PDB file of N, CA and C in Angstrom:
ATOM      1  N   UNK A  10       0.821  -1.197   0.000  1.00  0.00           N
ATOM      2  CA  UNK A  10       0.000   0.000   0.000  1.00  0.00           C
ATOM      3  C   UNK A  10       0.865   1.261   0.000  1.00  0.00           C
ATOM      4  N   UNK A  11       1.898   1.280   0.858  1.00  0.00           N
ATOM      5  CA  UNK A  11       2.760   2.451   0.939  1.00  0.00           C
ATOM      6  C   UNK A  11       3.608   2.604  -0.321  1.00  0.00           C
ATOM      7  N   UNK A  12       3.889   1.510  -0.964  1.00  0.00           N
ATOM      8  CA  UNK A  12       4.665   1.590  -2.201  1.00  0.00           C
ATOM      9  C   UNK A  12       3.872   2.334  -3.275  1.00  0.00           C
ATOM     10  N   UNK A  13       2.572   2.115  -3.322  1.00  0.00           N
ATOM     11  CA  UNK A  13       1.720   2.820  -4.286  1.00  0.00           C
ATOM     12  C   UNK A  13       1.686   4.310  -3.970  1.00  0.00           C
ATOM     13  N   UNK A  14       1.609   4.669  -2.686  1.00  0.00           N
ATOM     14  CA  UNK A  14       1.603   6.075  -2.282  1.00  0.00           C
ATOM     15  C   UNK A  14       2.912   6.747  -2.693  1.00  0.00           C
ATOM     16  N   UNK A  15       4.014   6.062  -2.495  1.00  0.00           N
ATOM     17  CA  UNK A  15       5.311   6.619  -2.859  1.00  0.00           C
ATOM     18  C   UNK A  15       5.389   6.826  -4.368  1.00  0.00           C
ATOM     19  N   UNK A  16       4.934   5.864  -5.127  1.00  0.00           N
ATOM     20  CA  UNK A  16       5.003   5.956  -6.580  1.00  0.00           C
ATOM     21  C   UNK A  16       4.085   7.060  -7.102  1.00  0.00           C
ATOM     22  N   UNK A  17       2.890   7.169  -6.546  1.00  0.00           N
ATOM     23  CA  UNK A  17       1.902   8.107  -7.069  1.00  0.00           C
ATOM     24  C   UNK A  17       2.125   9.531  -6.564  1.00  0.00           C
ATOM     25  N   UNK A  18       2.631   9.708  -5.342  1.00  0.00           N
ATOM     26  CA  UNK A  18       2.721  11.039  -4.749  1.00  0.00           C
ATOM     27  C   UNK A  18       4.159  11.553  -4.660  1.00  0.00           C
ATOM     28  N   UNK A  19       5.030  10.804  -4.088  1.00  0.00           N
ATOM     29  CA  UNK A  19       6.368  11.298  -3.771  1.00  0.00           C
ATOM     30  C   UNK A  19       7.226  11.471  -5.021  1.00  0.00           C
ATOM     31  N   UNK A  20       7.238  10.505  -5.908  1.00  0.00           N
ATOM     32  CA  UNK A  20       8.097  10.574  -7.094  1.00  0.00           C
ATOM     33  C   UNK A  20       7.724  11.746  -8.004  1.00  0.00           C
ATOM     34  N   UNK A  21       6.444  12.013  -8.270  1.00  0.00           N
ATOM     35  CA  UNK A  21       6.130  13.203  -9.073  1.00  0.00           C
ATOM     36  C   UNK A  21       6.546  14.509  -8.392  1.00  0.00           C
ATOM     37  N   UNK A  22       6.463  14.597  -7.071  1.00  0.00           N
ATOM     38  CA  UNK A  22       6.905  15.795  -6.367  1.00  0.00           C
ATOM     39  C   UNK A  22       8.410  15.994  -6.523  1.00  0.00           C
ATOM     40  N   UNK A  23       9.166  14.914  -6.429  1.00  0.00           N
ATOM     41  CA  UNK A  23      10.602  15.013  -6.627  1.00  0.00           C
ATOM     42  C   UNK A  23      10.926  15.442  -8.062  1.00  0.00           C
ATOM     43  N   UNK A  24      10.207  14.915  -9.019  1.00  0.00           N
ATOM     44  CA  UNK A  24      10.410  15.293 -10.417  1.00  0.00           C
ATOM     45  C   UNK A  24      10.092  16.756 -10.662  1.00  0.00           C
ATOM     46  N   UNK A  25       9.030  17.247 -10.047  1.00  0.00           N
ATOM     47  CA  UNK A  25       8.666  18.652 -10.194  1.00  0.00           C
ATOM     48  C   UNK A  25       9.752  19.555  -9.608  1.00  0.00           C
ATOM     49  N   UNK A  26      10.298  19.169  -8.463  1.00  0.00           N
ATOM     50  CA  UNK A  26      11.378  19.944  -7.862  1.00  0.00           C
ATOM     51  C   UNK A  26      12.630  19.924  -8.717  1.00  0.00           C
ATOM     52  N   UNK A  27      12.923  18.798  -9.314  1.00  0.00           N
ATOM     53  CA  UNK A  27      14.089  18.684 -10.196  1.00  0.00           C
ATOM     54  C   UNK A  27      13.936  19.582 -11.419  1.00  0.00           C
ATOM     55  N   UNK A  28      12.741  19.590 -12.005  1.00  0.00           N
ATOM     56  CA  UNK A  28      12.490  20.427 -13.185  1.00  0.00           C
ATOM     57  C   UNK A  28      12.557  21.900 -12.809  1.00  0.00           C
ATOM     58  N   UNK A  29      11.988  22.276 -11.663  1.00  0.00           N
ATOM     59  CA  UNK A  29      12.013  23.677 -11.245  1.00  0.00           C
ATOM     60  C   UNK A  29      13.439  24.155 -11.004  1.00  0.00           C
ATOM     61  N   UNK A  30      14.289  23.318 -10.446  1.00  0.00           N
ATOM     62  CA  UNK A  30      15.669  23.714 -10.193  1.00  0.00           C
ATOM     63  C   UNK A  30      16.491  23.787 -11.473  1.00  0.00           C
ATOM     64  N   UNK A  31      16.116  23.066 -12.490  1.00  0.00           N
ATOM     65  CA  UNK A  31      16.890  23.080 -13.726  1.00  0.00           C
ATOM     66  C   UNK A  31      16.713  24.391 -14.488  1.00  0.00           C
ATOM     67  N   UNK A  32      15.650  25.143 -14.225  1.00  0.00           N
ATOM     68  CA  UNK A  32      15.424  26.410 -14.901  1.00  0.00           C
ATOM     69  C   UNK A  32      16.073  27.588 -14.188  1.00  0.00           C
ATOM     70  N   UNK A  33      16.694  27.389 -13.052  1.00  0.00           N
ATOM     71  CA  UNK A  33      17.291  28.478 -12.298  1.00  0.00           C
ATOM     72  C   UNK A  33      18.780  28.585 -12.597  1.00  0.00           C
ATOM     73  N   UNK A  34      19.109  28.757 -13.864  1.00  0.00           N
ATOM     74  CA  UNK A  34      20.502  28.916 -14.270  1.00  0.00           C
ATOM     75  C   UNK A  34      20.840  30.397 -14.283  1.00  0.00           C
ATOM     76  N   UNK A  35      22.111  30.702 -14.107  1.00  0.00           N
ATOM     77  CA  UNK A  35      22.552  32.084 -14.149  1.00  0.00           C
ATOM     78  C   UNK A  35      22.478  32.600 -15.582  1.00  0.00           C
ATOM     79  N   UNK A  36      21.999  33.817 -15.722  1.00  0.00           N
ATOM     80  CA  UNK A  36      21.890  34.434 -17.025  1.00  0.00           C
ATOM     81  C   UNK A  36      23.154  35.243 -17.264  1.00  0.00           C
ATOM     82  N   UNK A  37      23.795  34.997 -18.389  1.00  0.00           N
ATOM     83  CA  UNK A  37      25.024  35.701 -18.729  1.00  0.00           C
ATOM     84  C   UNK A  37      24.649  36.919 -19.554  1.00  0.00           C
ATOM     85  N   UNK A  38      25.091  38.084 -19.125  1.00  0.00           N
ATOM     86  CA  UNK A  38      24.808  39.313 -19.857  1.00  0.00           C
ATOM     87  C   UNK A  38      26.097  39.859 -20.440  1.00  0.00           C
ATOM     88  N   UNK A  39      25.951  40.796 -21.333  1.00  0.00           N
ATOM     89  CA  UNK A  39      27.119  41.371 -21.989  1.00  0.00           C
ATOM     90  C   UNK A  39      27.779  42.456 -21.151  1.00  0.00           C
ATOM     91  N   UNK A  40      27.235  42.795 -20.007  1.00  0.00           N
ATOM     92  CA  UNK A  40      27.799  43.825 -19.163  1.00  0.00           C
ATOM     93  C   UNK A  40      27.189  45.191 -19.414  1.00  0.00           C
ATOM     94  N   UNK A  41      26.391  45.324 -20.440  1.00  0.00           N
ATOM     95  CA  UNK A  41      25.736  46.590 -20.746  1.00  0.00           C
ATOM     96  C   UNK A  41      24.418  46.639 -19.992  1.00  0.00           C
ATOM     97  N   UNK A  42      24.392  47.375 -18.904  1.00  0.00           N
ATOM     98  CA  UNK A  42      23.189  47.400 -18.073  1.00  0.00           C
ATOM     99  C   UNK A  42      22.321  48.609 -18.356  1.00  0.00           C
ATOM    100  N   UNK A  43      22.705  49.446 -19.337  1.00  0.00           N
ATOM    101  CA  UNK A  43      21.898  50.610 -19.669  1.00  0.00           C
ATOM    102  C   UNK A  43      20.681  50.171 -20.477  1.00  0.00           C
ATOM    103  N   UNK A  44      19.539  50.739 -20.141  1.00  0.00           N
ATOM    104  CA  UNK A  44      18.352  50.431 -20.922  1.00  0.00           C
ATOM    105  C   UNK A  44      18.295  51.378 -22.109  1.00  0.00           C
ATOM    106  N   UNK A  45      17.826  50.888 -23.210  1.00  0.00           N
ATOM    107  CA  UNK A  45      17.774  51.673 -24.436  1.00  0.00           C
ATOM    108  C   UNK A  45      16.337  52.019 -24.769  1.00  0.00           C
ATOM    109  N   UNK A  46      16.142  53.216 -25.233  1.00  0.00           N
ATOM    110  CA  UNK A  46      14.833  53.655 -25.696  1.00  0.00           C
ATOM    111  C   UNK A  46      14.963  53.945 -27.176  1.00  0.00           C
ATOM    112  N   UNK A  47      14.068  53.358 -27.958  1.00  0.00           N
ATOM    113  CA  UNK A  47      14.119  53.515 -29.404  1.00  0.00           C
ATOM    114  C   UNK A  47      12.911  54.329 -29.833  1.00  0.00           C
ATOM    115  N   UNK A  48      13.169  55.397 -30.574  1.00  0.00           N
ATOM    116  CA  UNK A  48      12.097  56.211 -31.127  1.00  0.00           C
ATOM    117  C   UNK A  48      12.059  55.988 -32.624  1.00  0.00           C
ATOM    118  N   UNK A  49      10.877  55.677 -33.123  1.00  0.00           N
ATOM    119  CA  UNK A  49      10.698  55.500 -34.558  1.00  0.00           C
ATOM    120  C   UNK A  49       9.854  56.659 -35.063  1.00  0.00           C
ATOM    121  N   UNK A  50      10.462  57.487 -35.876  1.00  0.00           N
ATOM    122  CA  UNK A  50       9.779  58.670 -36.383  1.00  0.00           C
ATOM    123  C   UNK A  50       9.515  58.480 -37.873  1.00  0.00           C
ATOM    124  N   UNK A  51       8.612  57.560 -38.162  1.00  0.00           N
ATOM    125  CA  UNK A  51       8.296  57.265 -39.552  1.00  0.00           C
ATOM    126  C   UNK A  51       6.782  57.291 -39.702  1.00  0.00           C
ATOM    127  N   UNK A  52       6.326  58.075 -40.615  1.00  0.00           N
ATOM    128  CA  UNK A  52       4.896  58.153 -40.886  1.00  0.00           C
ATOM    129  C   UNK A  52       4.575  57.216 -42.046  1.00  0.00           C
ATOM    130  N   UNK A  53       3.526  56.439 -41.884  1.00  0.00           N
ATOM    131  CA  UNK A  53       3.110  55.526 -42.945  1.00  0.00           C
ATOM    132  C   UNK A  53       2.159  56.242 -43.892  1.00  0.00           C
ATOM    133  N   UNK A  54       2.239  55.873 -45.147  1.00  0.00           N
ATOM    134  CA  UNK A  54       1.293  56.382 -46.122  1.00  0.00           C
ATOM    135  C   UNK A  54       0.069  55.463 -46.073  1.00  0.00           C
ATOM    136  N   UNK A  55      -0.955  55.926 -45.373  1.00  0.00           N
ATOM    137  CA  UNK A  55      -2.111  55.081 -45.125  1.00  0.00           C
ATOM    138  C   UNK A  55      -2.881  54.758 -46.397  1.00  0.00           C
ATOM    139  N   UNK A  56      -2.772  55.595 -47.419  1.00  0.00           N
ATOM    140  CA  UNK A  56      -3.426  55.267 -48.686  1.00  0.00           C
ATOM    141  C   UNK A  56      -2.808  54.018 -49.301  1.00  0.00           C
ATOM    142  N   UNK A  57      -1.474  53.897 -49.221  1.00  0.00           N
ATOM    143  CA  UNK A  57      -0.813  52.699 -49.741  1.00  0.00           C
ATOM    144  C   UNK A  57      -1.174  51.473 -48.915  1.00  0.00           C
ATOM    145  N   UNK A  58      -1.301  51.657 -47.605  1.00  0.00           N
ATOM    146  CA  UNK A  58      -1.693  50.550 -46.739  1.00  0.00           C
ATOM    147  C   UNK A  58      -3.101  50.086 -47.104  1.00  0.00           C
ATOM    148  N   UNK A  59      -4.020  51.051 -47.287  1.00  0.00           N
ATOM    149  CA  UNK A  59      -5.390  50.699 -47.670  1.00  0.00           C
ATOM    150  C   UNK A  59      -5.437  49.993 -49.012  1.00  0.00           C
ATOM    151  N   UNK A  60      -4.646  50.477 -49.975  1.00  0.00           N
ATOM    152  CA  UNK A  60      -4.616  49.847 -51.293  1.00  0.00           C
ATOM    153  C   UNK A  60      -4.081  48.417 -51.209  1.00  0.00           C
ATOM    154  N   UNK A  61      -3.092  48.194 -50.369  1.00  0.00           N
ATOM    155  CA  UNK A  61      -2.541  46.848 -50.195  1.00  0.00           C
ATOM    156  C   UNK A  61      -3.562  45.915 -49.566  1.00  0.00           C
ATOM    157  N   UNK A  62      -4.316  46.425 -48.605  1.00  0.00           N
ATOM    158  CA  UNK A  62      -5.348  45.597 -47.957  1.00  0.00           C
ATOM    159  C   UNK A  62      -6.433  45.243 -48.953  1.00  0.00           C
ATOM    160  N   UNK A  63      -6.868  46.224 -49.750  1.00  0.00           N
ATOM    161  CA  UNK A  63      -7.901  45.964 -50.763  1.00  0.00           C
ATOM    162  C   UNK A  63      -7.411  44.925 -51.772  1.00  0.00           C
ATOM    163  N   UNK A  64      -6.157  45.044 -52.202  1.00  0.00           N
ATOM    164  CA  UNK A  64      -5.611  44.077 -53.164  1.00  0.00           C
ATOM    165  C   UNK A  64      -5.538  42.683 -52.557  1.00  0.00           C
ATOM    166  N   UNK A  65      -5.149  42.591 -51.287  1.00  0.00           N
ATOM    167  CA  UNK A  65      -5.070  41.283 -50.633  1.00  0.00           C
ATOM    168  C   UNK A  65      -6.448  40.653 -50.483  1.00  0.00           C
ATOM    169  N   UNK A  66      -7.457  41.457 -50.145  1.00  0.00           N
ATOM    170  CA  UNK A  66      -8.822  40.925 -49.994  1.00  0.00           C
ATOM    171  C   UNK A  66      -9.364  40.474 -51.346  1.00  0.00           C
ATOM    172  N   UNK A  67      -9.114  41.259 -52.408  1.00  0.00           N
ATOM    173  CA  UNK A  67      -9.571  40.852 -53.739  1.00  0.00           C
ATOM    174  C   UNK A  67      -8.897  39.567 -54.193  1.00  0.00           C
ATOM    175  N   UNK A  68      -7.595  39.444 -53.912  1.00  0.00           N
ATOM    176  CA  UNK A  68      -6.861  38.232 -54.269  1.00  0.00           C
ATOM    177  C   UNK A  68      -7.418  37.030 -53.507  1.00  0.00           C
ATOM    178  N   UNK A  69      -7.687  37.199 -52.221  1.00  0.00           N
ATOM    179  CA  UNK A  69      -8.241  36.104 -51.423  1.00  0.00           C
ATOM    180  C   UNK A  69      -9.626  35.719 -51.922  1.00  0.00           C
ATOM    181  N   UNK A  70     -10.421  36.710 -52.308  1.00  0.00           N
ATOM    182  CA  UNK A  70     -11.766  36.429 -52.805  1.00  0.00           C
ATOM    183  C   UNK A  70     -11.708  35.660 -54.121  1.00  0.00           C
ATOM    184  N   UNK A  71     -10.839  36.082 -55.025  1.00  0.00           N
ATOM    185  CA  UNK A  71     -10.690  35.392 -56.311  1.00  0.00           C
ATOM    186  C   UNK A  71     -10.211  33.957 -56.106  1.00  0.00           C
ATOM    187  N   UNK A  72      -9.250  33.784 -55.217  1.00  0.00           N
ATOM    188  CA  UNK A  72      -8.746  32.439 -54.936  1.00  0.00           C
ATOM    189  C   UNK A  72      -9.839  31.557 -54.352  1.00  0.00           C
ATOM    190  N   UNK A  73     -10.624  32.092 -53.431  1.00  0.00           N
ATOM    191  CA  UNK A  73     -11.706  31.312 -52.824  1.00  0.00           C
ATOM    192  C   UNK A  73     -12.779  30.959 -53.848  1.00  0.00           C
ATOM    193  N   UNK A  74     -13.109  31.915 -54.719  1.00  0.00           N
ATOM    194  CA  UNK A  74     -14.115  31.634 -55.747  1.00  0.00           C
ATOM    195  C   UNK A  74     -13.632  30.557 -56.717  1.00  0.00           C
ATOM    196  N   UNK A  75     -12.376  30.620 -57.119  1.00  0.00           N
ATOM    197  CA  UNK A  75     -11.828  29.598 -58.027  1.00  0.00           C
ATOM    198  C   UNK A  75     -11.812  28.226 -57.356  1.00  0.00           C
ATOM    199  N   UNK A  76     -11.440  28.182 -56.099  1.00  0.00           N
ATOM    200  CA  UNK A  76     -11.430  26.920 -55.365  1.00  0.00           C
ATOM    201  C   UNK A  76     -12.840  26.351 -55.259  1.00  0.00           C
ATOM    202  N   UNK A  77     -13.808  27.214 -54.911  1.00  0.00           N
ATOM    203  CA  UNK A  77     -15.189  26.752 -54.766  1.00  0.00           C
ATOM    204  C   UNK A  77     -15.751  26.275 -56.097  1.00  0.00           C
ATOM    205  N   UNK A  78     -15.432  26.987 -57.172  1.00  0.00           N
ATOM    206  CA  UNK A  78     -15.929  26.571 -58.484  1.00  0.00           C
ATOM    207  C   UNK A  78     -15.353  25.220 -58.874  1.00  0.00           C
ATOM    208  N   UNK A  79     -14.079  25.009 -58.591  1.00  0.00           N
ATOM    209  CA  UNK A  79     -13.447  23.727 -58.897  1.00  0.00           C
ATOM    210  C   UNK A  79     -14.100  22.601 -58.106  1.00  0.00           C
ATOM    211  N   UNK A  80     -14.344  22.829 -56.827  1.00  0.00           N
ATOM    212  CA  UNK A  80     -14.983  21.801 -55.998  1.00  0.00           C
ATOM    213  C   UNK A  80     -16.408  21.537 -56.463  1.00  0.00           C
ATOM    214  N   UNK A  81     -17.130  22.608 -56.852  1.00  0.00           N
ATOM    215  CA  UNK A  81     -18.510  22.458 -57.297  1.00  0.00           C
ATOM    216  C   UNK A  81     -18.578  21.650 -58.579  1.00  0.00           C
ATOM    217  N   UNK A  82     -17.701  21.958 -59.522  1.00  0.00           N
ATOM    218  CA  UNK A  82     -17.690  21.219 -60.794  1.00  0.00           C
ATOM    219  C   UNK A  82     -17.283  19.775 -60.559  1.00  0.00           C
ATOM    220  N   UNK A  83     -16.318  19.535 -59.676  1.00  0.00           N
ATOM    221  CA  UNK A  83     -15.890  18.175 -59.359  1.00  0.00           C
ATOM    222  C   UNK A  83     -17.036  17.382 -58.736  1.00  0.00           C
ATOM    223  N   UNK A  84     -17.801  18.014 -57.847  1.00  0.00           N
ATOM    224  CA  UNK A  84     -18.907  17.315 -57.186  1.00  0.00           C
ATOM    225  C   UNK A  84     -20.048  17.027 -58.154  1.00  0.00           C
ATOM    226  N   UNK A  85     -20.306  17.930 -59.090  1.00  0.00           N
ATOM    227  CA  UNK A  85     -21.363  17.695 -60.059  1.00  0.00           C
ATOM    228  C   UNK A  85     -20.977  16.573 -61.013  1.00  0.00           C
ATOM    229  N   UNK A  86     -19.704  16.538 -61.428  1.00  0.00           N
ATOM    230  CA  UNK A  86     -19.275  15.510 -62.376  1.00  0.00           C
ATOM    231  C   UNK A  86     -19.251  14.137 -61.732  1.00  0.00           C
ATOM    232  N   UNK A  87     -19.149  14.054 -60.416  1.00  0.00           N
ATOM    233  CA  UNK A  87     -19.146  12.764 -59.722  1.00  0.00           C
ATOM    234  C   UNK A  87     -20.496  12.424 -59.110  1.00  0.00           C
ATOM    235  N   UNK A  88     -21.520  13.171 -59.456  1.00  0.00           N
ATOM    236  CA  UNK A  88     -22.847  12.923 -58.896  1.00  0.00           C
ATOM    237  C   UNK A  88     -23.411  11.615 -59.455  1.00  0.00           C
ATOM    238  N   UNK A  89     -24.036  10.814 -58.616  1.00  0.00           N
ATOM    239  CA  UNK A  89     -24.586   9.515 -59.074  1.00  0.00           C
ATOM    240  C   UNK A  89     -25.939   9.682 -59.720  1.00  0.00           C
ATOM    241  N   UNK A  90     -25.996  10.186 -60.958  1.00  0.00           N
ATOM    242  CA  UNK A  90     -27.288  10.342 -61.657  1.00  0.00           C
ATOM    243  C   UNK A  90     -27.538   9.143 -62.498  1.00  0.00           C
TER     244      UNK A  90
END
């Protein structure tokens, strides 16, 4: 009976402790402890972004329509009439 308790309870606890200790390694840094702040001063041309989105949606729509038409024709040609 106690052997089952040891196998079911104690061994998983030991394994969990082993795994937790394996993640506590020292982190090696380059010695540069200064924090950096990056400023990005770039304005996007939103008209170009909108045009790209419209083109991507049209391309996706055309691809979906072609796929659906192919599946529809395939299903009609294999219909058991």
